[in-house]
Amino acid sequence: MEEVPHDCPGVSSAQAGRGASCQGCPNQGICASGAGAAPDPAIEEIKERMKTVKHKILVLSGKGGVGKSTFSAHLAHGLAEDENTQVALLDIDICGPSIPKIMGLEGEQVHQSGSGWSPVFLEDNLGVMSVGFLLSSPDDAVIWRGPKKNGMIKQFLRDVDWGEVDYLIVDTPPGTSDEHLSAVQYLAAAHIDGAVIITTPQEVSLQDVRKEISFCHKVKLPIIGVVENMSSFTCPKCQESQIFPPTTGGAEVMCQDLKVPLLGKVPLDPRIGKSCDKGESFFAEVPDSPATLAYRSIIQRIQESCSLRQPKGENLVGS
Amino acid sequence: MEAAAEPGNLAGVRHIILVLSGKGGVGKSTISTELALALRHAGKKGKAVHQCDSGWVPVFVDQEQSISLMSVGFLLEKPDEAVVWRGPKKNALIKQFVSDVAWGQLDYLVVDTPPGTSDEHMAVVDALRPYSPLGALVVTTPQAVSVGDVRRELTFCKKVGLRVIGVVENMSGFVCPHCAECTNIFSRGGGEELARHAGVPFLGSVPLDPELTRSLEEGRDFIQGFPESPAFPALSCIAQKILNEAPVGLC
C-alpha cells in the first residue's frame, strides 16, 4: 500500500529499514529484514474466505458522528428483510464499536468452531461481528495502536466463518487511517463492490468527506455513492428547520462537483436515535417515517449498483 | 518517574486542556473552538503571544493575537487532500506539534483530538505528560450509543493517568426557532448519568443551535455574535468552571 512519501522510503523499497528516516521507526527491524517486501499471506487466505461472499460494501465517512453505524445497521436490516438474502455486518471500529448496541446484541459472545469464528446471528440470515463482542465490560477501553488494530481486522476478515453471504457490509470508524487502509489492503484480492460514503449537510462534514472521496480515488476503491444524513428536521409542532445548515450547498453540490452519485437524503427523526439506543430496527419501529422511506430508496439503489457490478459468470441470488 | 519539563516551546503555557471523546461527531472541535473563544472573552484579553525565530509559528485568529492555532490542515497543499497515514507517522507529527510550535506565553492551550483511544491519544498524552496538563474535557451527546463509546474514553483517561475535568453533554435538546418547542433529537440525560457513573464532574449541557453551526462554518465569533443563543449560557458556564479551576491571575 503506498504511503504519502515524505520521509518513509516505503516498506517495499530497497531502502526499507535502512534509510536515515527509518531510525526510531517501530517497524525498522521488520523492514530491514526484507519481510515487508513479501506479500502478506493473509491476503490470499482472505480471498479464499471471501469466495462465498458475493458483494462487499464499505460504509465510510471522513467525519465522525454522521451516521455510518446507524446506516450500516439499517442497510443490513433492510437487505435481510428478504429471507433469501444472506447478510453479514462487520464492525471494524475497534475503539468505538457501536454495532452491537445498535443491533440489540450487547453482551453476546463470539464462539469458535472448527471452521473459524462464528458471527453472532440476529436472524438466521443476518450475522454480525464486532470487537464489542470480545470485550467483557462496557467500560473496557481498547487502547491499541495501529498495528494491533490491523491484526484484529485481518482476523475478522480471515477467521470469521460467514458462510454463503450475499452482502457483507463493513462499518468503519471515521478517518483515513489504519483501519481503512487495512480493510482495503486485505480485501484487495477479493473485489470490493464499492464504498457508500455518509455525510451530514454542513461544510465541516463535507470538508472531511471530500478527503474520504480523495482516499477512495487514491486506493482505487469504487464509490457507489454518497448519502446525506440528518438532512432536515421537522419540528413536531410546526415546520422544517435545518439543524446542520448546508452552508455550501450540502451533499448535492459536493456530489455534482466531484461527479459521484448522490444516493439520497435522510431527514433527522429523533426516533432513529431512540431505536438505535434500544437496539431495534427503525424500519420496524416507525415504518412510515419519511426517514424510513428515504433509507429504503437508498438501499434499493445500492442493490441495483451491486448487481451492475456482478462479476461475469456468476448467478444473481436474492437481489 | 516523570521526566522534568524541558524548557521547550510549551514552557510558557500555563494550562493545557485536552478535549476528548470516544465518539465521533459529538462536537469536540466545536466545543474546543467555543471554549477558546469563551476563555478569551472571560479571561485575559489582548494577551500578546511572542513570535519566535525557531520553530513553527502558529496561525493567529485575530488582530490582537489572543488566539492562535496549529493544525495539520495548515500543512496541506489542497483542502481536499487526504492524509492517509498509519499510526507511527501521525504520532511523529503530534510530537512535532508539541515540541516544535513556538506557542510563546499562553494562558490556555486547548488540544482538540479525533474520536477514539488509539495512536493520536496515546501520542498526545505522552508528549504532554511532562507539562502536567490540567486534564481532559470529555464530550458526549445524550444518547446511549454515544455514551457507550465515551465510557471507554473515561477508562482510557484513568489508565493513562489523565485527570478528567468533567463531562460536557452536547446537542442536548433543540429549541425550534419558530415555536420554541424543545425537542430532544438525540435523546437526553445520558451525559449526566455517565458523569455520575464514572464519578467525575458534570460540567453542563449545551443545546443544539443551528446558528452555532452556521457561525462556525462562516468563521464568525459565536460568543461575540450570539449572546442570546440558548447555547451561550451553557458554554460560558463551562468556561467559567475551567477558569475557576485554573485561574491565570493578575498580570
PDB file of C-alpha atoms in Angstrom, chain B:
ATOM      1  CA  MET B   1       9.127   8.699  37.225  1.00  0.00           C
ATOM      2  CA  GLU B   2       8.057  11.756  35.289  1.00  0.00           C
ATOM      3  CA  ALA B   3      10.555  13.459  33.036  1.00  0.00           C
ATOM      4  CA  ALA B   4      11.258  17.036  34.041  1.00  0.00           C
ATOM      5  CA  ALA B   5       9.570  19.542  31.782  1.00  0.00           C
ATOM      6  CA  GLU B   6      12.111  20.647  29.255  1.00  0.00           C
ATOM      7  CA  PRO B   7      12.358  24.360  28.779  1.00  0.00           C
ATOM      8  CA  GLY B   8      10.898  23.899  25.290  1.00  0.00           C
ATOM      9  CA  ASN B   9       8.141  25.569  23.347  1.00  0.00           C
ATOM     10  CA  LEU B  10       5.485  24.703  25.937  1.00  0.00           C
ATOM     11  CA  ALA B  11       7.370  26.290  28.826  1.00  0.00           C
ATOM     12  CA  GLY B  12       5.275  29.433  28.606  1.00  0.00           C
ATOM     13  CA  VAL B  13       1.914  27.652  28.620  1.00  0.00           C
ATOM     14  CA  ARG B  14       0.076  27.810  31.928  1.00  0.00           C
ATOM     15  CA  HIS B  15      -2.784  25.369  31.448  1.00  0.00           C
ATOM     16  CA  ILE B  16      -3.292  22.553  28.983  1.00  0.00           C
ATOM     17  CA  ILE B  17      -6.753  21.121  28.386  1.00  0.00           C
ATOM     18  CA  LEU B  18      -7.408  18.094  26.179  1.00  0.00           C
ATOM     19  CA  VAL B  19     -10.831  17.756  24.580  1.00  0.00           C
ATOM     20  CA  LEU B  20     -11.646  14.079  24.114  1.00  0.00           C
ATOM     21  CA  SER B  21     -14.491  11.737  23.283  1.00  0.00           C
ATOM     22  CA  GLY B  22     -14.719   8.077  22.472  1.00  0.00           C
ATOM     23  CA  LYS B  23     -17.379   9.006  19.929  1.00  0.00           C
ATOM     24  CA  GLY B  24     -17.114  10.884  16.666  1.00  0.00           C
ATOM     25  CA  GLY B  25     -19.283  13.826  15.743  1.00  0.00           C
ATOM     26  CA  VAL B  26     -20.258  14.834  19.276  1.00  0.00           C
ATOM     27  CA  GLY B  27     -18.794  18.305  18.967  1.00  0.00           C
ATOM     28  CA  LYS B  28     -15.198  18.086  20.209  1.00  0.00           C
ATOM     29  CA  SER B  29     -13.916  20.591  17.666  1.00  0.00           C
ATOM     30  CA  THR B  30     -16.949  22.820  18.155  1.00  0.00           C
ATOM     31  CA  ILE B  31     -16.552  22.793  21.933  1.00  0.00           C
ATOM     32  CA  SER B  32     -12.748  23.309  21.639  1.00  0.00           C
ATOM     33  CA  THR B  33     -13.320  26.364  19.463  1.00  0.00           C
ATOM     34  CA  GLU B  34     -16.092  27.768  21.629  1.00  0.00           C
ATOM     35  CA  LEU B  35     -14.067  27.132  24.780  1.00  0.00           C
ATOM     36  CA  ALA B  36     -11.132  29.028  23.282  1.00  0.00           C
ATOM     37  CA  LEU B  37     -13.432  31.918  22.392  1.00  0.00           C
ATOM     38  CA  ALA B  38     -15.155  31.899  25.774  1.00  0.00           C
ATOM     39  CA  LEU B  39     -11.864  31.784  27.673  1.00  0.00           C
ATOM     40  CA  ARG B  40     -10.645  34.661  25.603  1.00  0.00           C
ATOM     41  CA  HIS B  41     -13.738  36.696  26.416  1.00  0.00           C
ATOM     42  CA  ALA B  42     -13.865  35.822  30.099  1.00  0.00           C
ATOM     43  CA  GLY B  43     -10.186  35.807  30.832  1.00  0.00           C
ATOM     44  CA  LYS B  44      -7.299  37.898  29.730  1.00  0.00           C
ATOM     45  CA  LYS B  45      -7.988  39.998  26.690  1.00  0.00           C
ATOM     46  CA  GLY B  46      -5.361  41.116  24.260  1.00  0.00           C
ATOM     47  CA  LYS B  47      -2.646  38.956  25.746  1.00  0.00           C
ATOM     48  CA  ALA B  48       0.233  39.153  23.359  1.00  0.00           C
ATOM     49  CA  VAL B  49       1.823  35.982  22.104  1.00  0.00           C
ATOM     50  CA  HIS B  50       5.506  36.182  21.282  1.00  0.00           C
ATOM     51  CA  GLN B  51       6.727  35.098  17.903  1.00  0.00           C
ATOM     52  CA  CYS B  52       9.891  33.110  17.726  1.00  0.00           C
ATOM     53  CA  ASP B  53      12.542  32.545  15.110  1.00  0.00           C
ATOM     54  CA  SER B  54      12.952  28.874  15.898  1.00  0.00           C
ATOM     55  CA  GLY B  55      10.045  26.532  15.426  1.00  0.00           C
ATOM     56  CA  TRP B  56       6.729  26.739  13.630  1.00  0.00           C
ATOM     57  CA  VAL B  57       4.714  29.847  14.178  1.00  0.00           C
ATOM     58  CA  PRO B  58       1.075  29.175  14.957  1.00  0.00           C
ATOM     59  CA  VAL B  59      -1.644  30.868  12.912  1.00  0.00           C
ATOM     60  CA  PHE B  60      -3.328  33.790  14.638  1.00  0.00           C
ATOM     61  CA  VAL B  61      -7.087  34.063  14.538  1.00  0.00           C
ATOM     62  CA  ASP B  62      -7.366  37.751  15.321  1.00  0.00           C
ATOM     63  CA  GLN B  63      -5.581  41.078  15.126  1.00  0.00           C
ATOM     64  CA  GLU B  64      -4.825  41.174  18.833  1.00  0.00           C
ATOM     65  CA  GLN B  65      -3.208  37.751  18.531  1.00  0.00           C
ATOM     66  CA  SER B  66      -5.126  36.461  21.507  1.00  0.00           C
ATOM     67  CA  ILE B  67      -5.963  33.119  19.892  1.00  0.00           C
ATOM     68  CA  SER B  68      -3.519  31.066  17.849  1.00  0.00           C
ATOM     69  CA  LEU B  69      -3.965  27.732  16.129  1.00  0.00           C
ATOM     70  CA  MET B  70      -1.967  24.836  14.872  1.00  0.00           C
ATOM     71  CA  SER B  71      -3.420  22.039  12.770  1.00  0.00           C
ATOM     72  CA  VAL B  72      -2.349  19.618  10.075  1.00  0.00           C
ATOM     73  CA  GLY B  73      -4.933  21.433   7.967  1.00  0.00           C
ATOM     74  CA  PHE B  74      -2.474  24.293   7.555  1.00  0.00           C
ATOM     75  CA  LEU B  75       0.155  21.942   6.162  1.00  0.00           C
ATOM     76  CA  LEU B  76      -1.949  20.580   3.307  1.00  0.00           C
ATOM     77  CA  GLU B  77      -1.403  21.861  -0.181  1.00  0.00           C
ATOM     78  CA  LYS B  78      -5.051  21.452  -1.070  1.00  0.00           C
ATOM     79  CA  PRO B  79      -8.017  21.385   1.331  1.00  0.00           C
ATOM     80  CA  ASP B  80      -9.390  18.148  -0.162  1.00  0.00           C
ATOM     81  CA  GLU B  81      -6.087  16.342   0.161  1.00  0.00           C
ATOM     82  CA  ALA B  82      -6.492  13.185   2.236  1.00  0.00           C
ATOM     83  CA  VAL B  83      -3.959  12.460   4.982  1.00  0.00           C
ATOM     84  CA  VAL B  84      -3.679   8.723   4.547  1.00  0.00           C
ATOM     85  CA  TRP B  85      -1.186   7.909   7.285  1.00  0.00           C
ATOM     86  CA  ARG B  86      -0.807   4.976   9.582  1.00  0.00           C
ATOM     87  CA  GLY B  87      -0.186   5.381  13.299  1.00  0.00           C
ATOM     88  CA  PRO B  88       3.582   5.972  13.506  1.00  0.00           C
ATOM     89  CA  LYS B  89       3.518   8.880  11.089  1.00  0.00           C
ATOM     90  CA  LYS B  90       0.604  10.515  12.893  1.00  0.00           C
ATOM     91  CA  ASN B  91       2.442  10.097  16.210  1.00  0.00           C
ATOM     92  CA  ALA B  92       5.532  11.785  14.786  1.00  0.00           C
ATOM     93  CA  LEU B  93       3.549  14.824  13.664  1.00  0.00           C
ATOM     94  CA  ILE B  94       1.805  15.130  17.005  1.00  0.00           C
ATOM     95  CA  LYS B  95       5.167  15.073  18.783  1.00  0.00           C
ATOM     96  CA  GLN B  96       6.319  17.831  16.447  1.00  0.00           C
ATOM     97  CA  PHE B  97       3.231  19.900  17.193  1.00  0.00           C
ATOM     98  CA  VAL B  98       4.042  19.670  20.884  1.00  0.00           C
ATOM     99  CA  SER B  99       7.764  20.357  20.670  1.00  0.00           C
ATOM    100  CA  ASP B 100       8.229  22.469  17.561  1.00  0.00           C
ATOM    101  CA  VAL B 101       5.463  25.046  17.644  1.00  0.00           C
ATOM    102  CA  ALA B 102       6.525  28.355  19.164  1.00  0.00           C
ATOM    103  CA  TRP B 103       3.463  28.955  21.309  1.00  0.00           C
ATOM    104  CA  GLY B 104       5.135  31.572  23.450  1.00  0.00           C
ATOM    105  CA  GLN B 105       3.287  32.831  26.533  1.00  0.00           C
ATOM    106  CA  LEU B 106      -0.163  31.293  26.686  1.00  0.00           C
ATOM    107  CA  ASP B 107      -2.779  31.142  29.408  1.00  0.00           C
ATOM    108  CA  TYR B 108      -4.543  28.127  27.928  1.00  0.00           C
ATOM    109  CA  LEU B 109      -3.683  25.521  25.358  1.00  0.00           C
ATOM    110  CA  VAL B 110      -6.771  23.627  24.195  1.00  0.00           C
ATOM    111  CA  VAL B 111      -5.992  20.375  22.393  1.00  0.00           C
ATOM    112  CA  ASP B 112      -8.694  19.051  20.069  1.00  0.00           C
ATOM    113  CA  THR B 113      -8.466  15.308  19.379  1.00  0.00           C
ATOM    114  CA  PRO B 114     -10.065  12.852  16.941  1.00  0.00           C
ATOM    115  CA  PRO B 115     -12.501  10.226  18.266  1.00  0.00           C
ATOM    116  CA  GLY B 116     -11.107   7.022  19.748  1.00  0.00           C
ATOM    117  CA  THR B 117      -8.480   5.682  22.113  1.00  0.00           C
ATOM    118  CA  SER B 118      -5.602   4.986  19.779  1.00  0.00           C
ATOM    119  CA  ASP B 119      -2.337   6.321  18.399  1.00  0.00           C
ATOM    120  CA  GLU B 120      -3.163  10.026  18.469  1.00  0.00           C
ATOM    121  CA  HIS B 121      -4.431   9.896  22.031  1.00  0.00           C
ATOM    122  CA  MET B 122      -1.505   7.928  23.366  1.00  0.00           C
ATOM    123  CA  ALA B 123       0.930  10.146  21.492  1.00  0.00           C
ATOM    124  CA  VAL B 124      -0.513  13.401  22.760  1.00  0.00           C
ATOM    125  CA  VAL B 125      -0.812  12.192  26.365  1.00  0.00           C
ATOM    126  CA  ASP B 126       2.802  11.000  26.313  1.00  0.00           C
ATOM    127  CA  ALA B 127       4.074  14.175  24.717  1.00  0.00           C
ATOM    128  CA  LEU B 128       2.168  16.445  27.122  1.00  0.00           C
ATOM    129  CA  ARG B 129       2.807  14.447  30.296  1.00  0.00           C
ATOM    130  CA  PRO B 130       5.944  16.409  31.321  1.00  0.00           C
ATOM    131  CA  TYR B 131       3.867  19.601  31.222  1.00  0.00           C
ATOM    132  CA  SER B 132       1.190  18.362  33.666  1.00  0.00           C
ATOM    133  CA  PRO B 133      -1.986  19.049  31.718  1.00  0.00           C
ATOM    134  CA  LEU B 134      -4.899  20.381  33.705  1.00  0.00           C
ATOM    135  CA  GLY B 135      -6.934  17.490  32.439  1.00  0.00           C
ATOM    136  CA  ALA B 136      -9.471  16.313  29.913  1.00  0.00           C
ATOM    137  CA  LEU B 137     -12.841  17.689  28.947  1.00  0.00           C
ATOM    138  CA  VAL B 138     -14.842  14.723  27.707  1.00  0.00           C
ATOM    139  CA  VAL B 139     -17.657  15.431  25.274  1.00  0.00           C
ATOM    140  CA  THR B 140     -20.672  13.244  24.616  1.00  0.00           C
ATOM    141  CA  THR B 141     -24.144  13.554  23.169  1.00  0.00           C
ATOM    142  CA  PRO B 142     -27.081  12.398  25.280  1.00  0.00           C
ATOM    143  CA  GLN B 143     -27.903   9.135  23.581  1.00  0.00           C
ATOM    144  CA  ALA B 144     -26.839   5.691  24.713  1.00  0.00           C
ATOM    145  CA  VAL B 145     -24.851   4.885  21.558  1.00  0.00           C
ATOM    146  CA  SER B 146     -22.624   7.883  22.287  1.00  0.00           C
ATOM    147  CA  VAL B 147     -22.347   7.228  25.998  1.00  0.00           C
ATOM    148  CA  GLY B 148     -21.407   3.636  25.150  1.00  0.00           C
ATOM    149  CA  ASP B 149     -18.237   4.820  23.419  1.00  0.00           C
ATOM    150  CA  VAL B 150     -17.457   7.641  25.813  1.00  0.00           C
ATOM    151  CA  ARG B 151     -17.398   5.290  28.798  1.00  0.00           C
ATOM    152  CA  ARG B 152     -14.421   3.658  27.160  1.00  0.00           C
ATOM    153  CA  GLU B 153     -12.747   7.044  26.777  1.00  0.00           C
ATOM    154  CA  LEU B 154     -13.126   7.634  30.517  1.00  0.00           C
ATOM    155  CA  THR B 155     -11.435   4.282  31.117  1.00  0.00           C
ATOM    156  CA  PHE B 156      -8.638   5.418  28.809  1.00  0.00           C
ATOM    157  CA  CYS B 157      -8.175   8.576  30.877  1.00  0.00           C
ATOM    158  CA  LYS B 158      -7.959   6.542  34.049  1.00  0.00           C
ATOM    159  CA  LYS B 159      -5.480   4.112  32.543  1.00  0.00           C
ATOM    160  CA  VAL B 160      -3.117   6.791  31.275  1.00  0.00           C
ATOM    161  CA  GLY B 161      -3.408   8.884  34.419  1.00  0.00           C
ATOM    162  CA  LEU B 162      -5.153  11.820  32.746  1.00  0.00           C
ATOM    163  CA  ARG B 163      -7.428  13.689  35.125  1.00  0.00           C
ATOM    164  CA  VAL B 164     -10.977  14.261  33.893  1.00  0.00           C
ATOM    165  CA  ILE B 165     -12.020  17.880  34.447  1.00  0.00           C
ATOM    166  CA  GLY B 166     -15.561  16.861  33.599  1.00  0.00           C
ATOM    167  CA  VAL B 167     -18.126  15.681  31.074  1.00  0.00           C
ATOM    168  CA  VAL B 168     -19.931  18.009  28.671  1.00  0.00           C
ATOM    169  CA  GLU B 169     -23.193  16.862  27.117  1.00  0.00           C
ATOM    170  CA  ASN B 170     -23.509  18.439  23.686  1.00  0.00           C
ATOM    171  CA  MET B 171     -26.512  18.591  21.298  1.00  0.00           C
ATOM    172  CA  SER B 172     -28.722  18.403  24.369  1.00  0.00           C
ATOM    173  CA  GLY B 173     -32.109  19.384  23.046  1.00  0.00           C
ATOM    174  CA  PHE B 174     -33.159  21.546  20.120  1.00  0.00           C
ATOM    175  CA  VAL B 175     -35.218  24.658  20.614  1.00  0.00           C
ATOM    176  CA  CYS B 176     -37.245  25.235  17.468  1.00  0.00           C
ATOM    177  CA  PRO B 177     -36.627  28.808  16.327  1.00  0.00           C
ATOM    178  CA  HIS B 178     -40.202  29.078  15.058  1.00  0.00           C
ATOM    179  CA  CYS B 179     -42.197  27.983  18.048  1.00  0.00           C
ATOM    180  CA  ALA B 180     -39.708  27.478  20.909  1.00  0.00           C
ATOM    181  CA  GLU B 181     -40.789  23.850  21.296  1.00  0.00           C
ATOM    182  CA  CYS B 182     -37.862  21.896  22.692  1.00  0.00           C
ATOM    183  CA  THR B 183     -37.282  18.508  21.085  1.00  0.00           C
ATOM    184  CA  ASN B 184     -34.713  16.049  22.355  1.00  0.00           C
ATOM    185  CA  ILE B 185     -33.414  14.992  18.973  1.00  0.00           C
ATOM    186  CA  PHE B 186     -30.572  12.910  20.349  1.00  0.00           C
ATOM    187  CA  SER B 187     -32.380  11.777  23.479  1.00  0.00           C
ATOM    188  CA  ARG B 188     -31.498  13.241  26.899  1.00  0.00           C
ATOM    189  CA  GLY B 189     -29.808  12.677  30.194  1.00  0.00           C
ATOM    190  CA  GLY B 190     -27.018  10.400  29.037  1.00  0.00           C
ATOM    191  CA  GLY B 191     -24.183  12.801  29.795  1.00  0.00           C
ATOM    192  CA  GLU B 192     -25.183  13.489  33.367  1.00  0.00           C
ATOM    193  CA  GLU B 193     -25.757   9.802  34.016  1.00  0.00           C
ATOM    194  CA  LEU B 194     -22.347   8.967  32.554  1.00  0.00           C
ATOM    195  CA  ALA B 195     -20.616  11.518  34.780  1.00  0.00           C
ATOM    196  CA  ARG B 196     -22.358  10.111  37.812  1.00  0.00           C
ATOM    197  CA  HIS B 197     -21.467   6.520  36.890  1.00  0.00           C
ATOM    198  CA  ALA B 198     -17.826   7.407  36.367  1.00  0.00           C
ATOM    199  CA  GLY B 199     -17.578   9.651  39.409  1.00  0.00           C
ATOM    200  CA  VAL B 200     -16.484  12.731  37.501  1.00  0.00           C
ATOM    201  CA  PRO B 201     -17.970  16.252  37.464  1.00  0.00           C
ATOM    202  CA  PHE B 202     -20.751  17.058  35.046  1.00  0.00           C
ATOM    203  CA  LEU B 203     -19.915  20.427  33.538  1.00  0.00           C
ATOM    204  CA  GLY B 204     -23.152  21.109  31.712  1.00  0.00           C
ATOM    205  CA  SER B 205     -25.404  20.536  28.711  1.00  0.00           C
ATOM    206  CA  VAL B 206     -25.091  22.517  25.518  1.00  0.00           C
ATOM    207  CA  PRO B 207     -28.230  22.579  23.350  1.00  0.00           C
ATOM    208  CA  LEU B 208     -28.285  22.282  19.562  1.00  0.00           C
ATOM    209  CA  ASP B 209     -28.245  25.639  17.880  1.00  0.00           C
ATOM    210  CA  PRO B 210     -28.011  25.814  14.087  1.00  0.00           C
ATOM    211  CA  GLU B 211     -26.732  29.380  14.457  1.00  0.00           C
ATOM    212  CA  LEU B 212     -23.713  27.957  16.253  1.00  0.00           C
ATOM    213  CA  THR B 213     -23.064  25.602  13.341  1.00  0.00           C
ATOM    214  CA  ARG B 214     -23.530  28.363  10.829  1.00  0.00           C
ATOM    215  CA  SER B 215     -21.258  30.793  12.611  1.00  0.00           C
ATOM    216  CA  LEU B 216     -18.528  28.174  12.897  1.00  0.00           C
ATOM    217  CA  GLU B 217     -18.709  27.434   9.201  1.00  0.00           C
ATOM    218  CA  GLU B 218     -18.533  31.097   8.374  1.00  0.00           C
ATOM    219  CA  GLY B 219     -15.659  31.653  10.798  1.00  0.00           C
ATOM    220  CA  ARG B 220     -17.604  34.078  12.958  1.00  0.00           C
ATOM    221  CA  ASP B 221     -17.150  34.578  16.676  1.00  0.00           C
ATOM    222  CA  PHE B 222     -20.212  32.894  18.098  1.00  0.00           C
ATOM    223  CA  ILE B 223     -19.639  34.107  21.646  1.00  0.00           C
ATOM    224  CA  GLN B 224     -19.461  37.692  20.458  1.00  0.00           C
ATOM    225  CA  GLY B 225     -22.255  37.423  17.919  1.00  0.00           C
ATOM    226  CA  PHE B 226     -24.849  35.320  19.712  1.00  0.00           C
ATOM    227  CA  PRO B 227     -25.147  36.097  23.398  1.00  0.00           C
ATOM    228  CA  GLU B 228     -28.886  35.485  23.002  1.00  0.00           C
ATOM    229  CA  SER B 229     -28.406  31.940  21.813  1.00  0.00           C
ATOM    230  CA  PRO B 230     -29.564  29.109  24.084  1.00  0.00           C
ATOM    231  CA  ALA B 231     -26.072  27.615  23.702  1.00  0.00           C
ATOM    232  CA  PHE B 232     -24.345  30.706  25.049  1.00  0.00           C
ATOM    233  CA  PRO B 233     -25.119  30.384  28.783  1.00  0.00           C
ATOM    234  CA  ALA B 234     -24.065  26.741  28.745  1.00  0.00           C
ATOM    235  CA  LEU B 235     -20.764  27.444  27.019  1.00  0.00           C
ATOM    236  CA  SER B 236     -19.982  30.406  29.263  1.00  0.00           C
ATOM    237  CA  CYS B 237     -20.735  28.354  32.325  1.00  0.00           C
ATOM    238  CA  ILE B 238     -18.366  25.604  31.210  1.00  0.00           C
ATOM    239  CA  ALA B 239     -15.637  28.144  30.505  1.00  0.00           C
ATOM    240  CA  GLN B 240     -16.206  29.716  33.908  1.00  0.00           C
ATOM    241  CA  LYS B 241     -15.816  26.357  35.645  1.00  0.00           C
ATOM    242  CA  ILE B 242     -12.476  25.902  33.881  1.00  0.00           C
ATOM    243  CA  LEU B 243     -11.393  29.390  34.818  1.00  0.00           C
ATOM    244  CA  ASN B 244     -12.275  28.699  38.440  1.00  0.00           C
ATOM    245  CA  GLU B 245     -10.126  25.566  38.351  1.00  0.00           C
ATOM    246  CA  ALA B 246      -7.260  27.195  36.563  1.00  0.00           C
ATOM    247  CA  PRO B 247      -7.143  30.904  37.085  1.00  0.00           C
ATOM    248  CA  VAL B 248      -4.440  32.873  35.336  1.00  0.00           C
ATOM    249  CA  GLY B 249      -4.133  35.539  37.981  1.00  0.00           C
ATOM    250  CA  LEU B 250      -3.327  39.193  37.533  1.00  0.00           C
ATOM    251  CA  CYS B 251      -0.690  40.449  35.199  1.00  0.00           C
TER     252      CYS B 251
END
